[in-house]
């Protein structure tokens, strides 16, 4: 048995009797987290490489998994600053110039500003990045992504959200209502810190999940417990998730997700430095540099009646979330827990899985990246990463999830 391992796993009994208090505490704890995205992948599909080796094995009082989950939930740290190292390895193929062109198109795709967070952060979906974070309550936060001789920052201060790309000297500005008393400042973007990643993982804790305490570690010079989360089901691409939880504050300091296929972790995010003191007020101040191009977001009070410089302009029309979801009205899920598969009909013809002549050069190229499969559903192509897989059938049906190729084929067969 692993050190401090709980005699229980999350099952039909669920969490302790005070589960409602735990959930309320978890929502409370989430208030301090920086409410912006720095990793452009969906929350349920995020992972990291162990870039931060655990140092030491501190001796800490024994604790059960339920007690550690409760400790995370009741954590109420609202002030912190530190440096996070984030590595992501989804195993995506290198597309060379095509990949660069696609990212460039995305970067300029929303309002024409390279500083727009919705597009800029897509560039962080792979590789290793150093991120500085700071937070002071629900309405003051800053995230800075450090690049070679450049920096990209997002600053949330009260009602204002600023994003600045030093490489292009472009600024993006929008407004966000300040959090009301008793409410969280809801971070609806993808996770950015070990705390947010841990919160997403804990949402999946049910009778399909084993949760234990797997010893201790030191992260960023702080003693921590290691919470181990593993799917009980077969068919999931998630092998295990480890969360290093600060023994004193209950704040997750490191998050690591390894796939069932083995090898390097898919995602590894952890603090290399962290302090829980109040950041200087000037940390959250921002004034657009002289000569910078300023783009006002659609939700900004200045977007309709801008009084900015001649470089300021309202963004060109960009697809809304509703547009992106068009054709997904029939979305449904198959299975439960870690083996859940999303199923929907695109409403159109799928990608021909035969010769490239059926769909032209583009279809032939895309097919070369996937595996052709057949079943009761006919034919289709499976596109894979180390964590998320998707089956697109020739008749336009899509099956996707953090599951294996065989699980997708089985689901498609069952639907026909």
GROMACS .gro file of C-alpha atoms in nm:
model
  416
    1UNK     CA    1   0.000   0.000   0.000
    2UNK     CA    2   0.130   0.346  -0.088
    3UNK     CA    3   0.217   0.575   0.204
    4UNK     CA    4  -0.088   0.745   0.354
    5UNK     CA    5  -0.315   0.570   0.106
    6UNK     CA    6  -0.679   0.593   0.198
    7UNK     CA    7  -0.863   0.272   0.274
    8UNK     CA    8  -1.139   0.405   0.053
    9UNK     CA    9  -1.165   0.505  -0.306
   10UNK     CA   10  -1.427   0.735  -0.447
   11UNK     CA   11  -1.715   0.505  -0.512
   12UNK     CA   12  -2.086   0.483  -0.470
   13UNK     CA   13  -2.041   0.625  -0.121
   14UNK     CA   14  -1.881   0.935  -0.275
   15UNK     CA   15  -1.723   1.196  -0.053
   16UNK     CA   16  -1.784   1.231   0.322
   17UNK     CA   17  -2.116   1.347   0.464
   18UNK     CA   18  -2.000   1.707   0.447
   19UNK     CA   19  -1.970   1.679   0.068
   20UNK     CA   20  -2.191   1.983   0.017
   21UNK     CA   21  -1.958   2.187   0.236
   22UNK     CA   22  -1.662   2.056   0.039
   23UNK     CA   23  -1.814   2.155  -0.290
   24UNK     CA   24  -1.899   2.498  -0.153
   25UNK     CA   25  -1.545   2.528  -0.025
   26UNK     CA   26  -1.408   2.428  -0.364
   27UNK     CA   27  -1.603   2.705  -0.530
   28UNK     CA   28  -1.476   2.945  -0.267
   29UNK     CA   29  -1.119   2.833  -0.320
   30UNK     CA   30  -1.147   2.886  -0.694
   31UNK     CA   31  -1.187   3.260  -0.645
   32UNK     CA   32  -0.817   3.331  -0.620
   33UNK     CA   33  -0.720   3.152  -0.940
   34UNK     CA   34  -0.603   3.366  -1.228
   35UNK     CA   35  -0.911   3.385  -1.453
   36UNK     CA   36  -0.736   3.367  -1.790
   37UNK     CA   37  -0.621   3.085  -2.015
   38UNK     CA   38  -0.259   3.008  -2.095
   39UNK     CA   39  -0.291   2.662  -2.244
   40UNK     CA   40  -0.509   2.631  -2.554
   41UNK     CA   41  -0.668   2.294  -2.501
   42UNK     CA   42  -1.004   2.199  -2.362
   43UNK     CA   43  -1.013   2.153  -1.990
   44UNK     CA   44  -1.090   1.787  -2.000
   45UNK     CA   45  -0.810   1.720  -2.245
   46UNK     CA   46  -0.514   1.891  -2.080
   47UNK     CA   47  -0.182   1.728  -1.974
   48UNK     CA   48   0.191   1.805  -1.889
   49UNK     CA   49   0.558   1.670  -1.908
   50UNK     CA   50   0.737   1.628  -1.574
   51UNK     CA   51   0.962   1.930  -1.616
   52UNK     CA   52   0.983   1.977  -1.240
   53UNK     CA   53   1.148   1.693  -1.054
   54UNK     CA   54   1.014   1.643  -0.704
   55UNK     CA   55   1.291   1.706  -0.456
   56UNK     CA   56   1.294   1.536  -0.122
   57UNK     CA   57   1.033   1.329   0.053
   58UNK     CA   58   0.916   1.530   0.354
   59UNK     CA   59   0.768   1.361   0.658
   60UNK     CA   60   0.412   1.485   0.704
   61UNK     CA   61   0.118   1.374   0.920
   62UNK     CA   62  -0.091   1.098   0.768
   63UNK     CA   63  -0.395   1.208   0.572
   64UNK     CA   64  -0.668   1.025   0.379
   65UNK     CA   65  -0.768   1.102   0.023
   66UNK     CA   66  -1.102   1.241   0.141
   67UNK     CA   67  -0.927   1.471   0.387
   68UNK     CA   68  -0.686   1.592   0.121
   69UNK     CA   69  -0.969   1.663  -0.124
   70UNK     CA   70  -1.142   1.857   0.151
   71UNK     CA   71  -0.821   2.048   0.219
   72UNK     CA   72  -0.807   2.155  -0.147
   73UNK     CA   73  -1.174   2.251  -0.143
   74UNK     CA   74  -1.144   2.463   0.170
   75UNK     CA   75  -0.830   2.642   0.057
   76UNK     CA   76  -0.904   3.014   0.050
   77UNK     CA   77  -0.577   3.158  -0.075
   78UNK     CA   78  -0.655   3.474  -0.272
   79UNK     CA   79  -0.313   3.633  -0.292
   80UNK     CA   80  -0.013   3.476  -0.457
   81UNK     CA   81   0.265   3.528  -0.706
   82UNK     CA   82   0.505   3.287  -0.867
   83UNK     CA   83   0.648   3.121  -1.174
   84UNK     CA   84   0.488   2.818  -1.336
   85UNK     CA   85   0.658   2.590  -1.585
   86UNK     CA   86   0.412   2.430  -1.825
   87UNK     CA   87   0.493   2.152  -2.072
   88UNK     CA   88   0.241   1.997  -2.307
   89UNK     CA   89   0.302   1.695  -2.529
   90UNK     CA   90  -0.011   1.585  -2.710
   91UNK     CA   91   0.191   1.402  -2.972
   92UNK     CA   92   0.062   1.613  -3.259
   93UNK     CA   93   0.247   1.567  -3.588
   94UNK     CA   94   0.485   1.842  -3.692
   95UNK     CA   95   0.338   2.013  -3.996
   96UNK     CA   96   0.624   2.255  -4.055
   97UNK     CA   97   0.522   2.557  -4.259
   98UNK     CA   98   0.157   2.450  -4.268
   99UNK     CA   99   0.144   2.447  -3.887
  100UNK     CA  100   0.300   2.795  -3.871
  101UNK     CA  101   0.056   2.923  -4.126
  102UNK     CA  102  -0.243   2.781  -3.942
  103UNK     CA  103  -0.132   2.939  -3.613
  104UNK     CA  104  -0.070   3.268  -3.788
  105UNK     CA  105  -0.420   3.256  -3.930
  106UNK     CA  106  -0.568   3.184  -3.591
  107UNK     CA  107  -0.368   3.462  -3.431
  108UNK     CA  108  -0.510   3.717  -3.671
  109UNK     CA  109  -0.851   3.554  -3.686
  110UNK     CA  110  -1.031   3.740  -3.407
  111UNK     CA  111  -1.048   4.112  -3.468
  112UNK     CA  112  -0.714   4.119  -3.645
  113UNK     CA  113  -0.518   4.158  -3.320
  114UNK     CA  114  -0.225   3.934  -3.233
  115UNK     CA  115  -0.285   4.026  -2.868
  116UNK     CA  116  -0.638   3.879  -2.855
  117UNK     CA  117  -0.621   3.607  -2.584
  118UNK     CA  118  -0.871   3.380  -2.760
  119UNK     CA  119  -0.630   3.336  -3.048
  120UNK     CA  120  -0.287   3.415  -2.905
  121UNK     CA  121  -0.303   3.144  -2.641
  122UNK     CA  122  -0.360   2.876  -2.905
  123UNK     CA  123   0.012   2.899  -2.967
  124UNK     CA  124   0.075   2.755  -2.621
  125UNK     CA  125  -0.090   2.420  -2.691
  126UNK     CA  126   0.246   2.248  -2.730
  127UNK     CA  127   0.602   2.268  -2.604
  128UNK     CA  128   0.736   2.411  -2.280
  129UNK     CA  129   0.658   2.759  -2.152
  130UNK     CA  130   0.747   2.972  -1.853
  131UNK     CA  131   0.454   3.164  -1.707
  132UNK     CA  132   0.454   3.423  -1.430
  133UNK     CA  133   0.130   3.456  -1.236
  134UNK     CA  134   0.000   3.694  -0.973
  135UNK     CA  135  -0.338   3.735  -0.807
  136UNK     CA  136  -0.493   3.958  -0.544
  137UNK     CA  137  -0.853   3.858  -0.489
  138UNK     CA  138  -1.112   3.780  -0.757
  139UNK     CA  139  -1.069   4.102  -0.957
  140UNK     CA  140  -0.693   4.143  -0.985
  141UNK     CA  141  -0.483   3.894  -1.177
  142UNK     CA  142  -0.190   3.887  -1.417
  143UNK     CA  143  -0.042   3.616  -1.634
  144UNK     CA  144   0.274   3.671  -1.836
  145UNK     CA  145   0.408   3.418  -2.086
  146UNK     CA  146   0.782   3.466  -2.128
  147UNK     CA  147   0.917   3.404  -2.477
  148UNK     CA  148   1.253   3.464  -2.641
  149UNK     CA  149   1.315   3.837  -2.605
  150UNK     CA  150   0.939   3.894  -2.584
  151UNK     CA  151   0.652   3.876  -2.340
  152UNK     CA  152   0.278   3.827  -2.368
  153UNK     CA  153   0.072   3.945  -2.072
  154UNK     CA  154  -0.293   3.944  -1.970
  155UNK     CA  155  -0.389   4.182  -1.690
  156UNK     CA  156  -0.727   4.178  -1.517
  157UNK     CA  157  -0.784   4.479  -1.293
  158UNK     CA  158  -1.138   4.552  -1.182
  159UNK     CA  159  -1.359   4.589  -1.488
  160UNK     CA  160  -1.070   4.604  -1.734
  161UNK     CA  161  -0.892   4.319  -1.907
  162UNK     CA  162  -0.580   4.409  -2.103
  163UNK     CA  163  -0.362   4.185  -2.319
  164UNK     CA  164  -0.027   4.300  -2.456
  165UNK     CA  165   0.199   4.132  -2.712
  166UNK     CA  166   0.542   4.296  -2.693
  167UNK     CA  167   0.661   4.124  -3.009
  168UNK     CA  168   0.401   4.296  -3.229
  169UNK     CA  169   0.344   4.594  -2.993
  170UNK     CA  170  -0.030   4.528  -3.003
  171UNK     CA  171  -0.283   4.569  -2.723
  172UNK     CA  172  -0.626   4.409  -2.681
  173UNK     CA  173  -0.874   4.559  -2.434
  174UNK     CA  174  -1.210   4.437  -2.311
  175UNK     CA  175  -1.425   4.479  -2.003
  176UNK     CA  176  -1.551   4.224  -1.754
  177UNK     CA  177  -1.802   4.295  -1.475
  178UNK     CA  178  -1.638   4.294  -1.134
  179UNK     CA  179  -1.721   3.998  -0.916
  180UNK     CA  180  -2.016   4.068  -0.691
  181UNK     CA  181  -1.992   4.003  -0.321
  182UNK     CA  182  -2.022   3.633  -0.249
  183UNK     CA  183  -1.962   3.533  -0.610
  184UNK     CA  184  -1.659   3.389  -0.783
  185UNK     CA  185  -1.498   3.560  -1.075
  186UNK     CA  186  -1.578   3.270  -1.301
  187UNK     CA  187  -1.279   3.162  -1.512
  188UNK     CA  188  -1.458   3.004  -1.805
  189UNK     CA  189  -1.145   2.970  -2.012
  190UNK     CA  190  -0.923   2.665  -2.009
  191UNK     CA  191  -0.716   2.606  -1.695
  192UNK     CA  192  -0.402   2.810  -1.634
  193UNK     CA  193  -0.259   2.700  -1.297
  194UNK     CA  194  -0.217   2.370  -1.112
  195UNK     CA  195  -0.518   2.474  -0.899
  196UNK     CA  196  -0.750   2.508  -1.199
  197UNK     CA  197  -0.623   2.185  -1.351
  198UNK     CA  198  -0.682   2.004  -1.022
  199UNK     CA  199  -1.035   2.145  -0.995
  200UNK     CA  200  -1.116   2.008  -1.341
  201UNK     CA  201  -0.975   1.666  -1.251
  202UNK     CA  202  -1.172   1.653  -0.924
  203UNK     CA  203  -1.494   1.712  -1.116
  204UNK     CA  204  -1.442   1.364  -1.261
  205UNK     CA  205  -1.418   1.193  -0.922
  206UNK     CA  206  -1.706   0.946  -0.899
  207UNK     CA  207  -1.755   0.571  -0.881
  208UNK     CA  208  -1.541   0.530  -1.195
  209UNK     CA  209  -1.237   0.675  -1.019
  210UNK     CA  210  -0.978   0.559  -0.768
  211UNK     CA  211  -0.839   0.834  -0.547
  212UNK     CA  212  -0.551   0.776  -0.303
  213UNK     CA  213  -0.271   0.966  -0.131
  214UNK     CA  214   0.057   0.855  -0.287
  215UNK     CA  215   0.319   0.983  -0.047
  216UNK     CA  216   0.477   1.327  -0.023
  217UNK     CA  217   0.705   1.557  -0.222
  218UNK     CA  218   0.861   1.900  -0.225
  219UNK     CA  219   0.758   2.145  -0.496
  220UNK     CA  220   0.897   2.498  -0.522
  221UNK     CA  221   1.055   2.447  -0.181
  222UNK     CA  222   0.724   2.362  -0.011
  223UNK     CA  223   0.612   2.036   0.150
  224UNK     CA  224   0.326   1.871  -0.032
  225UNK     CA  225   0.106   1.563  -0.037
  226UNK     CA  226   0.057   1.377  -0.366
  227UNK     CA  227  -0.303   1.300  -0.460
  228UNK     CA  228  -0.326   1.018  -0.716
  229UNK     CA  229  -0.635   1.001  -0.939
  230UNK     CA  230  -0.678   0.698  -1.167
  231UNK     CA  231  -0.966   0.579  -1.386
  232UNK     CA  232  -1.106   0.239  -1.289
  233UNK     CA  233  -1.247   0.184  -1.636
  234UNK     CA  234  -1.072   0.044  -1.938
  235UNK     CA  235  -1.073   0.229  -2.267
  236UNK     CA  236  -0.962   0.568  -2.134
  237UNK     CA  237  -0.642   0.728  -2.260
  238UNK     CA  238  -0.586   0.884  -1.918
  239UNK     CA  239  -0.344   0.670  -1.721
  240UNK     CA  240  -0.317   0.871  -1.401
  241UNK     CA  241  -0.324   1.225  -1.266
  242UNK     CA  242  -0.101   1.334  -0.980
  243UNK     CA  243  -0.165   1.657  -0.792
  244UNK     CA  244   0.095   1.786  -0.546
  245UNK     CA  245  -0.100   1.973  -0.276
  246UNK     CA  246   0.067   2.226  -0.047
  247UNK     CA  247   0.051   2.077   0.303
  248UNK     CA  248  -0.002   2.415   0.469
  249UNK     CA  249  -0.241   2.603   0.240
  250UNK     CA  250  -0.411   2.326   0.043
  251UNK     CA  251  -0.315   2.493  -0.285
  252UNK     CA  252  -0.221   2.253  -0.568
  253UNK     CA  253   0.139   2.324  -0.660
  254UNK     CA  254   0.185   2.078  -0.943
  255UNK     CA  255  -0.036   1.881  -1.183
  256UNK     CA  256   0.082   1.588  -1.394
  257UNK     CA  257  -0.123   1.378  -1.634
  258UNK     CA  258   0.026   1.064  -1.787
  259UNK     CA  259  -0.143   0.864  -2.065
  260UNK     CA  260  -0.214   0.492  -2.065
  261UNK     CA  261   0.023   0.461  -2.360
  262UNK     CA  262   0.317   0.545  -2.133
  263UNK     CA  263   0.613   0.768  -2.201
  264UNK     CA  264   0.636   1.134  -2.111
  265UNK     CA  265   0.339   1.299  -1.945
  266UNK     CA  266   0.088   1.471  -2.168
  267UNK     CA  267   0.074   1.775  -1.941
  268UNK     CA  268   0.294   1.883  -1.652
  269UNK     CA  269   0.237   2.219  -1.485
  270UNK     CA  270   0.404   2.318  -1.162
  271UNK     CA  271   0.534   2.612  -0.967
  272UNK     CA  272   0.910   2.662  -0.965
  273UNK     CA  273   0.865   2.959  -0.732
  274UNK     CA  274   0.559   3.061  -0.529
  275UNK     CA  275   0.477   3.308  -0.253
  276UNK     CA  276   0.147   3.369  -0.078
  277UNK     CA  277   0.203   3.738   0.003
  278UNK     CA  278   0.002   4.028  -0.138
  279UNK     CA  279   0.151   4.138  -0.473
  280UNK     CA  280   0.237   4.505  -0.519
  281UNK     CA  281  -0.061   4.706  -0.645
  282UNK     CA  282   0.146   4.824  -0.942
  283UNK     CA  283   0.160   4.462  -1.065
  284UNK     CA  284  -0.189   4.505  -1.208
  285UNK     CA  285  -0.143   4.851  -1.359
  286UNK     CA  286  -0.131   4.879  -1.738
  287UNK     CA  287  -0.111   5.166  -1.985
  288UNK     CA  288  -0.077   5.095  -2.358
  289UNK     CA  289   0.279   5.178  -2.472
  290UNK     CA  290   0.323   5.472  -2.704
  291UNK     CA  291   0.259   5.377  -3.063
  292UNK     CA  292   0.092   5.047  -2.979
  293UNK     CA  293  -0.206   4.938  -3.185
  294UNK     CA  294  -0.507   4.907  -2.951
  295UNK     CA  295  -0.802   4.687  -3.042
  296UNK     CA  296  -1.123   4.711  -2.841
  297UNK     CA  297  -1.311   4.388  -2.778
  298UNK     CA  298  -1.681   4.359  -2.850
  299UNK     CA  299  -1.768   4.359  -2.482
  300UNK     CA  300  -1.567   4.674  -2.415
  301UNK     CA  301  -1.761   4.992  -2.331
  302UNK     CA  302  -1.534   5.174  -2.578
  303UNK     CA  303  -1.597   4.937  -2.868
  304UNK     CA  304  -1.900   5.129  -2.994
  305UNK     CA  305  -1.780   5.477  -2.910
  306UNK     CA  306  -1.404   5.453  -2.894
  307UNK     CA  307  -1.211   5.761  -2.786
  308UNK     CA  308  -0.875   5.596  -2.834
  309UNK     CA  309  -0.600   5.668  -3.080
  310UNK     CA  310  -0.642   5.632  -3.452
  311UNK     CA  311  -0.487   5.290  -3.421
  312UNK     CA  312  -0.777   5.174  -3.204
  313UNK     CA  313  -1.053   4.997  -3.392
  314UNK     CA  314  -1.338   4.762  -3.320
  315UNK     CA  315  -1.268   4.404  -3.421
  316UNK     CA  316  -1.396   4.261  -3.740
  317UNK     CA  317  -1.678   4.014  -3.703
  318UNK     CA  318  -1.556   3.687  -3.561
  319UNK     CA  319  -1.742   3.363  -3.517
  320UNK     CA  320  -1.933   3.354  -3.190
  321UNK     CA  321  -1.948   3.050  -2.968
  322UNK     CA  322  -2.294   2.991  -3.106
  323UNK     CA  323  -2.155   2.982  -3.460
  324UNK     CA  324  -1.889   2.734  -3.356
  325UNK     CA  325  -2.157   2.514  -3.207
  326UNK     CA  326  -2.378   2.530  -3.513
  327UNK     CA  327  -2.472   2.183  -3.627
  328UNK     CA  328  -2.407   2.035  -3.282
  329UNK     CA  329  -2.767   2.052  -3.162
  330UNK     CA  330  -2.779   1.673  -3.168
  331UNK     CA  331  -2.476   1.635  -2.940
  332UNK     CA  332  -2.509   1.347  -2.698
  333UNK     CA  333  -2.275   1.142  -2.486
  334UNK     CA  334  -2.214   0.770  -2.473
  335UNK     CA  335  -2.078   0.593  -2.165
  336UNK     CA  336  -1.984   0.752  -1.832
  337UNK     CA  337  -1.689   0.877  -1.635
  338UNK     CA  338  -1.349   0.866  -1.799
  339UNK     CA  339  -1.479   0.661  -2.092
  340UNK     CA  340  -1.741   0.916  -2.198
  341UNK     CA  341  -1.762   0.971  -2.573
  342UNK     CA  342  -1.922   1.274  -2.738
  343UNK     CA  343  -2.130   1.187  -3.042
  344UNK     CA  344  -2.278   1.433  -3.291
  345UNK     CA  345  -2.375   1.469  -3.654
  346UNK     CA  346  -2.206   1.745  -3.854
  347UNK     CA  347  -2.511   1.754  -4.079
  348UNK     CA  348  -2.295   1.713  -4.385
  349UNK     CA  349  -2.074   1.469  -4.566
  350UNK     CA  350  -1.787   1.331  -4.367
  351UNK     CA  351  -1.430   1.298  -4.483
  352UNK     CA  352  -1.397   1.032  -4.753
  353UNK     CA  353  -1.168   0.764  -4.614
  354UNK     CA  354  -1.077   0.620  -4.948
  355UNK     CA  355  -0.833   0.755  -5.204
  356UNK     CA  356  -0.737   1.121  -5.211
  357UNK     CA  357  -0.919   1.157  -5.541
  358UNK     CA  358  -1.247   1.131  -5.353
  359UNK     CA  359  -1.188   1.448  -5.156
  360UNK     CA  360  -0.911   1.626  -5.341
  361UNK     CA  361  -0.560   1.704  -5.222
  362UNK     CA  362  -0.670   1.844  -4.885
  363UNK     CA  363  -0.876   1.536  -4.805
  364UNK     CA  364  -0.591   1.311  -4.909
  365UNK     CA  365  -0.348   1.503  -4.688
  366UNK     CA  366  -0.575   1.492  -4.383
  367UNK     CA  367  -0.644   1.124  -4.435
  368UNK     CA  368  -0.271   1.060  -4.430
  369UNK     CA  369  -0.268   1.185  -4.072
  370UNK     CA  370  -0.540   0.945  -3.954
  371UNK     CA  371  -0.611   0.573  -3.939
  372UNK     CA  372  -0.879   0.428  -4.166
  373UNK     CA  373  -1.131   0.204  -3.991
  374UNK     CA  374  -1.439   0.007  -4.092
  375UNK     CA  375  -1.739  -0.130  -3.906
  376UNK     CA  376  -2.117  -0.142  -3.901
  377UNK     CA  377  -2.107   0.236  -3.952
  378UNK     CA  378  -1.928   0.192  -4.284
  379UNK     CA  379  -1.587   0.359  -4.312
  380UNK     CA  380  -1.419   0.640  -4.127
  381UNK     CA  381  -1.095   0.798  -4.016
  382UNK     CA  382  -0.959   0.818  -3.662
  383UNK     CA  383  -0.747   1.122  -3.579
  384UNK     CA  384  -0.536   1.069  -3.270
  385UNK     CA  385  -0.332   1.254  -3.012
  386UNK     CA  386  -0.180   1.101  -2.700
  387UNK     CA  387  -0.492   1.199  -2.507
  388UNK     CA  388  -0.790   1.281  -2.728
  389UNK     CA  389  -0.908   1.078  -3.026
  390UNK     CA  390  -1.184   1.145  -3.277
  391UNK     CA  391  -1.354   0.921  -3.533
  392UNK     CA  392  -1.513   1.093  -3.833
  393UNK     CA  393  -1.727   0.860  -4.039
  394UNK     CA  394  -1.784   0.897  -4.412
  395UNK     CA  395  -2.145   1.000  -4.349
  396UNK     CA  396  -2.051   1.293  -4.125
  397UNK     CA  397  -2.086   1.142  -3.777
  398UNK     CA  398  -1.822   1.232  -3.519
  399UNK     CA  399  -1.726   1.037  -3.207
  400UNK     CA  400  -1.465   1.196  -2.980
  401UNK     CA  401  -1.322   1.162  -2.631
  402UNK     CA  402  -1.022   1.083  -2.414
  403UNK     CA  403  -1.062   0.719  -2.513
  404UNK     CA  404  -0.882   0.467  -2.733
  405UNK     CA  405  -0.945   0.413  -3.102
  406UNK     CA  406  -1.109   0.078  -3.027
  407UNK     CA  407  -1.353   0.245  -2.788
  408UNK     CA  408  -1.455   0.493  -3.060
  409UNK     CA  409  -1.511   0.218  -3.315
  410UNK     CA  410  -1.716   0.021  -3.061
  411UNK     CA  411  -1.934   0.326  -2.991
  412UNK     CA  412  -1.987   0.392  -3.361
  413UNK     CA  413  -2.084   0.029  -3.420
  414UNK     CA  414  -2.331   0.041  -3.131
  415UNK     CA  415  -2.496   0.349  -3.278
  416UNK     CA  416  -2.571   0.171  -3.606
   0.00000   0.00000   0.00000
